[in-house]
Structure formats: C-alpha cells, structure tokens
Short mmCIF file of C-alpha atoms in Angstrom, two decimals:
data_model
loop_
_atom_site.label_atom_id
_atom_site.label_comp_id
_atom_site.label_asym_id
_atom_site.label_seq_id
_atom_site.Cartn_x
_atom_site.Cartn_y
_atom_site.Cartn_z
CA MET A 919 126.88 87.80 57.56
CA ASP A 920 123.34 89.00 58.45
CA LYS A 921 123.03 86.27 61.01
CA ILE A 922 126.49 87.24 62.59
CA VAL A 923 125.38 90.89 62.87
CA LEU A 924 121.96 89.90 64.35
CA ILE A 925 123.73 87.56 67.01
CA ALA A 926 126.26 90.33 67.80
CA ALA A 927 123.45 92.97 68.31
CA PHE A 928 121.46 90.50 70.50
CA LEU A 929 124.47 89.95 72.72
CA ILE A 930 125.33 93.58 73.06
CA ILE A 931 121.71 94.45 74.04
CA SER A 932 121.54 91.62 76.53
CA THR A 933 124.87 92.64 78.09
CA ALA A 934 123.69 96.30 78.29
CA SER A 935 120.34 95.26 79.89
CA TYR A 936 122.27 93.34 82.49
CA GLY A 937 124.28 96.41 83.35
CA GLN A 938 121.11 98.45 83.69
CA TYR A 939 120.22 96.69 86.91
CA LYS A 940 123.57 97.14 88.59
CA GLU A 941 124.09 100.91 88.04
CA GLN A 942 121.94 103.88 86.82
CA ILE A 943 121.88 104.70 83.25
CA ARG A 944 120.31 107.70 81.43
CA VAL A 945 119.75 108.39 77.79
CA MET A 946 119.25 111.92 76.46
CA HIS A 947 118.34 113.66 73.19
CA GLY A 948 118.68 117.41 73.05
CA TYR A 949 119.52 120.64 71.24
CA GLU A 950 122.55 122.65 71.67
CA MET A 951 123.52 126.18 70.64
CA GLY A 952 126.95 128.00 70.93
CA VAL A 953 127.05 131.77 71.65
CA ASP A 954 130.11 132.64 69.63
CA LYS A 955 129.49 130.34 66.58
CA GLY A 956 125.84 130.50 66.85
CA PHE A 957 125.35 126.99 65.36
CA PHE A 958 122.35 125.10 66.25
CA GLY A 959 122.97 121.35 66.93
CA MET A 960 121.25 117.97 67.67
CA ASN A 961 122.81 116.24 70.70
CA PHE A 962 122.84 112.57 71.76
CA THR A 963 124.08 111.67 75.16
CA GLY A 964 124.49 108.79 77.42
CA GLU A 965 125.12 108.82 81.21
CA TYR A 966 126.36 106.07 83.39
CA PHE A 967 127.00 106.14 87.22
CA PRO A 968 130.09 104.10 88.18
CA LEU A 969 129.83 105.51 91.78
CA ASN A 970 127.19 107.25 93.82
CA TYR A 971 126.75 111.06 92.85
CA PHE A 972 129.53 110.68 90.01
CA SER A 973 128.66 110.02 86.39
CA VAL A 974 130.38 109.75 83.00
CA ALA A 975 128.48 111.25 80.16
CA PRO A 976 129.77 111.05 76.58
CA SER A 977 127.82 113.03 74.00
CA PHE A 978 127.90 113.46 70.20
CA THR A 979 126.47 116.66 68.59
CA PHE A 980 125.77 117.34 64.94
CA PHE A 981 125.78 121.14 64.18
CA ILE A 982 124.02 122.73 61.32
CA PRO A 983 126.03 125.62 59.78
CA ALA A 984 125.01 127.41 56.61
CA THR A 985 127.56 125.53 54.59
CA GLY A 986 129.64 122.63 55.19
CA ASN A 987 129.21 120.62 58.42
CA ALA A 988 130.40 120.67 62.03
CA ARG A 989 130.33 118.05 64.79
CA GLY A 990 131.44 117.77 68.36
CA PHE A 991 132.18 115.07 70.73
CA ASP A 992 132.30 115.53 74.43
CA ILE A 993 133.06 113.18 77.42
CA ASN A 994 132.29 114.84 80.70
CA ALA A 995 132.55 113.85 84.39
CA ARG A 996 129.53 114.97 86.31
CA TYR A 997 129.29 115.31 90.12
CA TYR A 998 125.66 115.55 91.48
CA TYR A 999 125.03 117.72 94.49
CA SER A 1000 121.48 116.67 95.26
CA GLU A 1001 119.45 113.51 94.68
CA LYS A 1002 115.69 114.83 94.87
CA GLU A 1003 113.33 115.67 92.01
CA ARG A 1004 115.76 118.47 90.98
CA GLN A 1005 119.30 117.32 90.68
CA TRP A 1006 122.03 119.74 90.22
CA TYR A 1007 125.52 118.98 89.04
CA GLY A 1008 128.92 120.37 88.03
CA LEU A 1009 130.94 119.02 85.13
CA LEU A 1010 134.47 118.88 83.94
CA GLY A 1011 135.48 117.19 80.85
CA TYR A 1012 137.18 116.88 77.35
CA GLY A 1013 135.65 118.23 74.09
CA HIS A 1014 136.62 117.91 70.49
CA TYR A 1015 135.03 120.02 67.76
CA THR A 1016 135.41 119.72 64.02
CA ARG A 1017 134.23 122.24 61.38
CA ILE A 1018 134.51 121.28 57.66
CA PHE A 1019 134.13 124.11 55.21
CA GLU A 1020 132.78 124.16 51.69
CA PHE A 1021 134.05 126.43 49.07
CA ASN A 1022 136.61 127.78 51.40
CA PRO A 1023 140.48 127.30 51.15
CA LYS A 1024 140.50 126.88 54.93
CA GLY A 1025 139.13 123.47 54.43
CA ARG A 1026 138.89 122.16 58.02
CA GLU A 1027 139.56 123.36 61.57
CA ALA A 1028 139.56 121.18 64.72
CA PHE A 1029 139.67 122.26 68.42
CA HIS A 1030 140.42 120.23 71.56
CA SER A 1031 138.98 121.84 74.70
CA LEU A 1032 138.43 121.60 78.30
CA ASN A 1033 134.74 121.70 79.27
CA VAL A 1034 133.74 123.32 82.51
CA GLY A 1035 130.04 123.90 83.41
CA GLY A 1036 126.98 122.79 85.26
CA GLY A 1037 123.40 121.73 84.83
CA GLY A 1038 120.32 120.09 86.30
CA MET A 1039 118.18 117.01 85.87
CA ILE A 1040 114.57 117.85 86.40
CA LYS A 1041 112.38 114.85 86.85
CA LEU A 1042 108.85 115.14 85.34
CA SER A 1043 108.00 111.41 86.05
CA ASP A 1044 109.90 108.20 87.05
CA GLU A 1045 110.99 107.77 83.47
CA ILE A 1046 111.11 111.18 81.87
CA GLY A 1047 112.83 114.44 82.74
CA ILE A 1048 114.50 117.63 81.34
CA ASN A 1049 118.24 118.41 81.43
CA PRO A 1050 119.28 122.09 81.03
CA GLU A 1051 123.14 122.52 80.85
CA ILE A 1052 125.59 125.28 80.33
CA ARG A 1053 129.22 124.68 79.67
CA TYR A 1054 132.23 126.62 78.54
CA GLN A 1055 134.78 124.98 76.10
CA GLY A 1056 138.18 126.57 76.80
CA GLY A 1057 140.12 125.49 73.57
CA ARG A 1058 137.26 126.68 71.33
CA ASN A 1059 136.32 129.80 73.49
CA ASP A 1060 132.70 129.21 73.22
CA LEU A 1061 129.76 129.06 75.72
CA LEU A 1062 127.23 126.36 74.89
CA PHE A 1063 123.69 126.00 76.01
CA LYS A 1064 121.93 122.62 75.83
CA ILE A 1065 118.33 121.44 76.71
CA SER A 1066 117.52 117.66 76.54
CA MET A 1067 114.81 115.29 77.19
CA VAL A 1068 116.02 112.47 79.50
CA TYR A 1069 114.90 108.88 79.67
CA PHE A 1070 115.80 107.19 83.02
CA VAL A 1071 116.56 103.65 82.00
CA ASN A 1072 116.63 102.23 85.41
#
C-alpha cells in the first residue's frame, strides 16, 4: 500500500511540475479576518492562469472562533489589470462557509455566497510577493480582509 501511495504522489508531482512550464502558477499562504464575525483565519490559496490576465484561485481557510470551528472554501476568478511589479485585479467567485458550534443547540450553520472584491500582487523579488485582498461575501454579508505571502512557482 505504501508503495502505491508513493508512486501516486510521484506521478502527481511530476504532472504538476510539467504544467508549471506551460502556464503561470502561484501558491499563497495568508491570514484572513472578517469584519462582521471577527474571526481570524489561516488561508491557503493556489492560483492558475489558463489565459493571459485571467486566473482561477481556489482557497481554503481555517477560522479560529472562541468555541467550535469554522472553515471557508472559495473559488474565485481574477482578472488582472496590470502586469508590472504591482499587479491589481478584480475578482468574482463562489464561497462556502461552515460554522460548527459547541454547547449550542443551533449546532451548525452554512452559507453559500457570491464573492466580489479586488486585490493586488506586489512583487518583492522574482519568487516572493505580498497579496493584499478585500472581498465581500454576499450570502454571508461579511467583508473579508486577507494578506498573504506569495510564491511565484514559474
């Protein structure tokens, strides 16, 4: 079983590394905070460019409430307006937020939302950058601020 997992991991990594030379890929790790809920969260995002100036960016966030847990999944389409050292974009996408309560009869709440916002990609070097972002989630009625460190894969 371990050999099969090792071979599968090798094949996935080698396929992904081949794709890095065709199109641009970025990996981000950041922190996110909502205005209304006030939860602080750790965010992991990937970004892939199928077309020039247009990217798809799925992300997963673990929020840290006082009790229970919360998590969010977003998939956003980003359109870049510039291509220099400071790249600015607008985004539109889908978000799903789940909050699980402890010691509360409510138990669980889930929201589907439309994400609208924008952000920037500020290059510090050829490999590293900073990504500030602000987005509004319509179904959840919350404004989110995010700041991430970016690694430019290719």
